Structure formats: C-alpha cells, structure tokens
Amino acid sequence: MAESEVENEAVPSGPHRPSRLLAWIYRRFFSHIKVDPDYRRGIEEAAKEGTVVYVMRAISILDFLCLDFLLKKFGLPLVHFVNDLGLGILEPFGKGGRRLRFRRQIPEEEAIAKTVESGHSALIFLRRRPKFGETGREKSKPPSDLIRELVRIQRKREEPIFLIPSVFLWTESAPNAQRGITDLFFGPVEWPGRIRRFFQFIFNYQNAQIRRSEPFNLKRFIEEFETEDDTVIADRVAFALLRKIERERSIVLGPTKKTPGRLKEELLRSPRVRKHIEAEAKATGRSIARVERQAAKIIDRLAAKQTSTVIRYFSFFLEWFFHRIYDGIVVDKEGIERIRDAAREGAVIYLPSHKSHIDYLVLSYVLYRHSMMPPLIAAGENLSFFPAGPILRRGGAFFIRRSFKGQTLYPVIVDAYMRKLILEGYGIEFFLEGGRSRSGKLLAPKFGLLSMVVDAALMLRGKKVSFVPISIGYERIIEEQSYVRELSGGEKQKENVGGLLKSTTILRSRYGRLFVQFGEVMSFDDLFEEAKRRQDEEAARRGESAKMRGAPAGAMPSGSESAGPEEAKASTGAAEEEEDKNEDENMLGGLTLEARRALVQRIAHRVTYEINSVTVVTPAALVASSLFAHRRRGMRRSELEQMCARLLLKLERQGARIATTIARVDGSLRTEMIDEALELFLDAKLIQRHQAGEEAIYSIQDERRLALEYYKNNLIHFFVPSALVSAALRVGGKASTSLETLRARVQELSRVFKYEFMYRVDASFDEIFEEALERLRLDGAIEITGDRVEITTGTEGAMIAVYAHMLSAYFEAYLLALRATALLLEEPMNRKEWFKRALQLGQRMYLSGEIVHREALSQLKLEPALKTLRDYGLVRFDHGDPISIGESVKGREDIYEYEARLAPYMRT
C-alpha cells in the first residue's frame, strides 16, 4: 500500500454503533446507572467552548461500553478514539462508520492527534489493570505520550481542550489497606481484574453510578506552566487527573479501610500515646503491658467499624422508616454540592444541630442518597447498648463518654483517634451542643471534641479541613412527651432495649416534614489565618504596652488567662497540661494555647450562628409562634391567619429560609398550610379546637404549653433582638423612651439572657442594637425623633407588644429563680434538689397567679437563669458543687431588690 493510501486510511473511525444484541444489553444493564446531575451539563458546556476528551482511571471494556451508552443517551460528543483497547472496539459485534482496512494499526499518538484535530472526542485510560500476582500497588505509568500529544495540539490552537475525568463505580466497597488472597488472583477492589470486574457489575449494576469531576482546562493549565517542557506538563496533567479521579471515588466510597487490629496498632504506636502510656504506668506502678491492654480496651469500645453492607441495609430501612412517619425530607441541594466541593479538598467536619435521636441517622441517610460516604459519628456511650450499639458502630458511630473527668489516658486516646480519622480523610460528625436540645433552641456549644479537631488540624497543616454547619429541623419531634417530662423535673430515661421497642409506637403517628439545610462551609485555613492575625495584633499591642511601662516586650500580665469556658480547658485533659510545661510545647501550629482556645470558641459560635441563620421556617413553627403571640385564652382561625402572615413578612425581610409549603410563588401565605400544621398539633393533642359558630377557635392546653413551646422556639432566635428592644420600650407603659435609656435597658437585658439566647459573634452590642432599631423603624413599628424612640399606633406598632410577649415566659422563669434563691438562705443544696424545690415553688406561684405562663416552669429555663444569678453574685457554685447563697445576698431584702428591678419587664 502506498504511503498516501495509508495516510488516507489513517482517518479515525466513526463512533461505535452497537448491534441489536449489544443494544439490548445496553438497555438491560446500563439504564440503571445513576448519573451525576451535573454530568451532562458540564460536558455540554465544555463542548461549546472546545474539544472534549474523556479520561478514566483504568483500562476497562465495560467502562467504555457504559460511557458510550450514556453519551448516546444524552446526545453528548461521542468517542472516536480509545487507547489500549484497539480502534476495533469502536465497532464490536457489528456496524461502525467504517472499518480500518490496513493491517498495521497506526500509532495511538497519531490516531488521537487526528481525532482531536478533526474536532472529535477521545477517551484516555490512565492505567492498565494489575497483572496476575500484582496487588494494585504496582501502578503502571499513565499514557504520557498521548497526553503529550494533546499538549502539543493545544499549544498550536486557540480553542481549549477539556479533559473530563469520569468515574464509574461498580461497587460500594472502599479499598482495603490489607490485601488478601482474593486480591492476588482477581485484583483488589479498587483495581479489579476482568473476573472481579464482571462480578462487581453483575451484583451491583442496579446501584452503579458515574461521577464527573470538574472539567480540566488544558489550555489554562499550559498557560500556568508555559515555560516547561511538553513531557513535564504531560506528567503534571496525568498526576492532576489521577488525583481528581481518586478524590471523586473517595467522596463516594470513603477512604482506604484499615482493619480494626491495624488501626489499634497504629494508635498504640503513636508517640504521644506511647508517652502517656509510659507516664500512666509510672504514676500507677503498673507494667507498661498492662496499661497497653487498658488502652487497647478503650480503643475497642471507642472505634467505629463502618462497613458498606450495613450502610446499604441502613439506607433501605431508613427509606421505609422515614417515608412511614414523615411527609417528606427537604434537602438543601446547593449545600450538598458545597460539601462535595469541600470533600474534594480534604476532611469535612459535619456540625449539625441536635434535637432528636433521629439526627444520628438523618445526615448519613441524606449524604448516602446523594452519593457521598456517610461520616463517622460521635455518639454517647449511652447508645452503645445491645443490640443497637454493634449495629450503629458498623454504621459509622464511635462511642465517647460524656465526661473525661478523672481520666488521664482516655482523653489522649480519643484525641489520637480523632487526629487519625482526619489524617485518613474520614468525614466526622458530632454535635456541638453536646446533648439534645429539649427546648427547641440551640444549646450553648461545648468545646471538647472541637478542641481536639482544631489541635489535629493544626498538627496536620498539609491536610485541608472544613467545617459544615447543618440545621436539622422537624415539624414535630418523636421525643415530644419525654422532653416535657424531663423539663418538668422528671428523670431522664436511660436508653435500653425496652425503650427501643416502645419507640415503635411512633409508626402510628405522622410527624410532618423533615428539613436538612447546610450553612456556608468554613475553611480551617481561613480561620487559622484570622486567628494568626489576631494573635500577632495582640502581641503587638502587648509589646507596645510593655514598652510604655518599661517592661520586657514579651512579658505577660500577671494572672492573665484565656476567657474560654471550662469545657475548652477540660478538653485538653490533665495529660496535655503536663506536656505544656514550656513555651515551645505551648505553641501548636504557630498558635499559643490562649489563641487556640479563642479560635475554638470563635469557630463554635460562628457555627451556632450559621445553624440558626439557615434554620427553615416550617409551618409548624410559624403556627406555634402565632398561637403563643395571642394573649387571650383562644384564637380565632382568622386571627391566626393574620398573625402568621405578619410574622412571615418579618421573617422574609430578615432573609430567613422559608419552607416552600408556606408561601406561594408570589410570596402570599398558603392558608392550607395553616390547616396542615393545626392538624399536626391536634393529632399530638397539643391544642384544642372549639367550634363556635362558623369560625373555629383554637386554644393551647395549659399542661401542653411546654410541648408546643418547643416549636415556637425553633424560630425565636430570629426575633430576639426585636423582642429585647420591645420589652425595654414597654417598661412603664410610656409611649416614648430616650435612646440612651433604651440602649441601657437592652444592654442589661442582653446580659441577663446571655446564657439563654445566642447572639451574633461578628458584631458588637451597639451594631446589633442599631440594626434591631432600624428594622423596627423600617417596619413602621417605631419612630425615632432626635433622641426619642416612640411606639407608633396601628398594626405595626402593635407588633411591639407581640415581640415583647415572646419573652414573657422567660421573665417569669427568671423571677422564679430569684424567689428560689431564698431557699439557699437556710442551707446549701445540690443542684438536683434545688431544681426540684424551685419547680415546686413555681407550681404554687402558677396556681396563685404570680406566674401566668405554664411554660415558665421548666428546668431548662432555670439552668441559664441560675448562671445569670451567679454572675450577679446571688448564688455560688462550681461544676458538681452544691449551690450556696452568694456574697451579694445578706438577707431576703437583697433578693427583693433584684426582684424589683425585674418587675417592670413583667408588666410588658
């Protein structure tokens, strides 16, 4: 054959056209494949701008056939070249655009060049399969010659070449660090041979999926490394593509799994753990081997043993369970994609709100359904009972004691385990609140586990770590009755098999919708840079101050200490205090111990604020808030609708996330939503309906007010600034108040309620006060003339009374706490006894009419009130110590004085 004839014959073949048999196989097996929602859109956008080249991990005829099926299904650019399978693969078993009629196949470099230059798409496999006896660790070199050819072409053309990393997943099993005999003969899970790949396909084709990483713009990459040789650039490109593909696989399958034995061995070999084992042995007079056995037992009780099989069956069960009791799960899809982007970069720390035991399951279910590996979840040891414990452990739970007090080795093991998880790339989920919120409001954050994560991130600076605030909201919670019992002073029931079996009664009720919303992802690198800047600024101020006093520049004020809560100090453990004996050990990642504590607190409060801001306004919460806004015994249906509309308008102006079931497209209230929420409350026996003529009247049963308040509290954080201003405005019943007086009153109230409500941490009091005042002015509720603030007349002015009324139960609870302080004049008492007697006193005050709102009789309101009384010097107590009278109280007259200061707000 003449040279010119060969040149003519060397045109790339047309796209693959399957025979009838293969077309049937396509439809039968490939139509089940789950496709990344962005897969089609991303390729279409890339094809408009340039030429598309698909990239896959390892040579596989199966992967090619599946890709070919999907490209035809979605009308995407078809493959005209594929490496190492032979061009004949483009027409197996049947017809093609044409057949290559020359015996000697042209070089693949030439073939891909002609394919791309003619504007067609190609497919490049980056690695070959392991040969017999290989474990998959002996990676073959990527086809750099093909990529180099693409680089050469890209340098000559203006139109970009887009490399599309495509990941087919035929199994849900993560790769194993330890290879077995099966891996030797059939290839490992992540690099399967033909036989293993075939069985993966047969058993999992209905769950198979394809994921797409972000398109790789070759032109832009070359511009970044323009001076380098084509071969060097090709190697860089191959490495970058492999990393993208591996990251995408790990998002779905999780990191490489290690056996429990290997994980335990690595933890016990950790230098820090070894150091503390030796110190513990020396301090207690035991042998090192004996202390090692103790440490090994701690790891056994602590560590998760997550398996894909249990996760899959959990998913099937939860699919049935959630659809049985809930009317649907509303998921923030944009938030899911933000998390996926963060997971591509490194470890993700999930920080959800905690209102129900269902929280442990919801996030894992949602992530799994969106093709992301569920995180490992920190759970209390109270949930490790049989049979739930072993199942939860294999689902991803690791069990931690509620308190590390008196432990020296335990916190070190937990700290090492958390650091190991981050290093290996696991997602971690834990609840900043520590325990479930019984009130519907977020609890104050606990800093223990967060401190460990921050320290681990500082030690692993090369590892990207991101924090994700998550709001999990319910229209109705399943623990409703138990929460009311506990808040009324009853004992918390211990979790056990009996309670598990009794919980099946929830299957006979409906609980509305469940909402999962994600806040903005917080990069630890950004948080670290901010902390470093603050530390440097503080050091500069101290240095300047020291120069002015003539003291050494590095001197610290005597007795200086971080203002961090006790939890932050306790989280480092007694063992860490021994390590921090000199300045070098005090520094970690360039931050002092004081700066690290401040960083932990800042992260915790930002996460808390972000959770509040993304909490969905549900129909149940809106209706409950409207019912509580009414002061009379019953509320007409028309009045309820009007109040719902008013509150909804205020929430929309604040940018709150509104459930789609609440408002129509034009923003108007869906009245049927009110009926749905009312039916939900009627089913739970939280309210009563009275038919008086044509219009129904709804009332809250006194003994059920505490339960219904839970749903009102889901939204109260949106109204707290307005409520504080409104309560201060209504003192004395005057129409106007001076701005200076109003500011002082609101500032005092914010201090009183600082343990009750979460305030913004990125703004000062003055900024928050001015914003609240301006919001009320724009709403038309107040007028500001000079230095006077006046409540307007009419509907908007009436909202001031509504806002102030939102705090009425809290004022009454704090009054009760003040009265109960007098009980300590006789003798100190433990917390349990004080709460019991305080609630008994509250019951008498309620019956006599001194307390109007039954929901004020709540232990959860008395706890923050007690902390406030301690700040004012009315009581004294430390963690675990009895409560005694404070130094500011000499007799009952002192208590009456504080009660007189609270009284004006009681009449608002």
XYZ file of C-alpha atoms in Angstrom, residues 99 194 207 324 342 350 359 406 415-416 431 475 493 541 547 580 593 652 676 751 801 828 842 865 881 886 898:
27
model
C -13.527 -0.362 9.327
C -11.683 -8.864 34.426
C -26.583 0.580 42.128
C -43.593 5.920 57.051
C -15.056 20.701 50.264
C -20.105 17.969 59.997
C -30.322 13.313 63.980
C -10.671 11.956 86.409
C -7.538 12.837 70.771
C -5.262 10.419 68.875
C -22.953 17.746 67.899
C -42.215 19.927 62.125
C -34.890 7.711 80.966
C -0.366 45.629 71.452
C 7.469 49.488 76.175
C 2.555 22.232 78.047
C -2.695 27.913 73.929
C -38.827 37.161 54.865
C -51.920 21.146 57.937
C -26.582 40.361 79.860
C -46.361 44.082 72.191
C -26.693 24.988 100.536
C -43.138 27.641 90.695
C -31.188 31.711 84.993
C -20.553 21.510 93.764
C -23.799 34.429 97.001
C -33.310 42.403 92.342
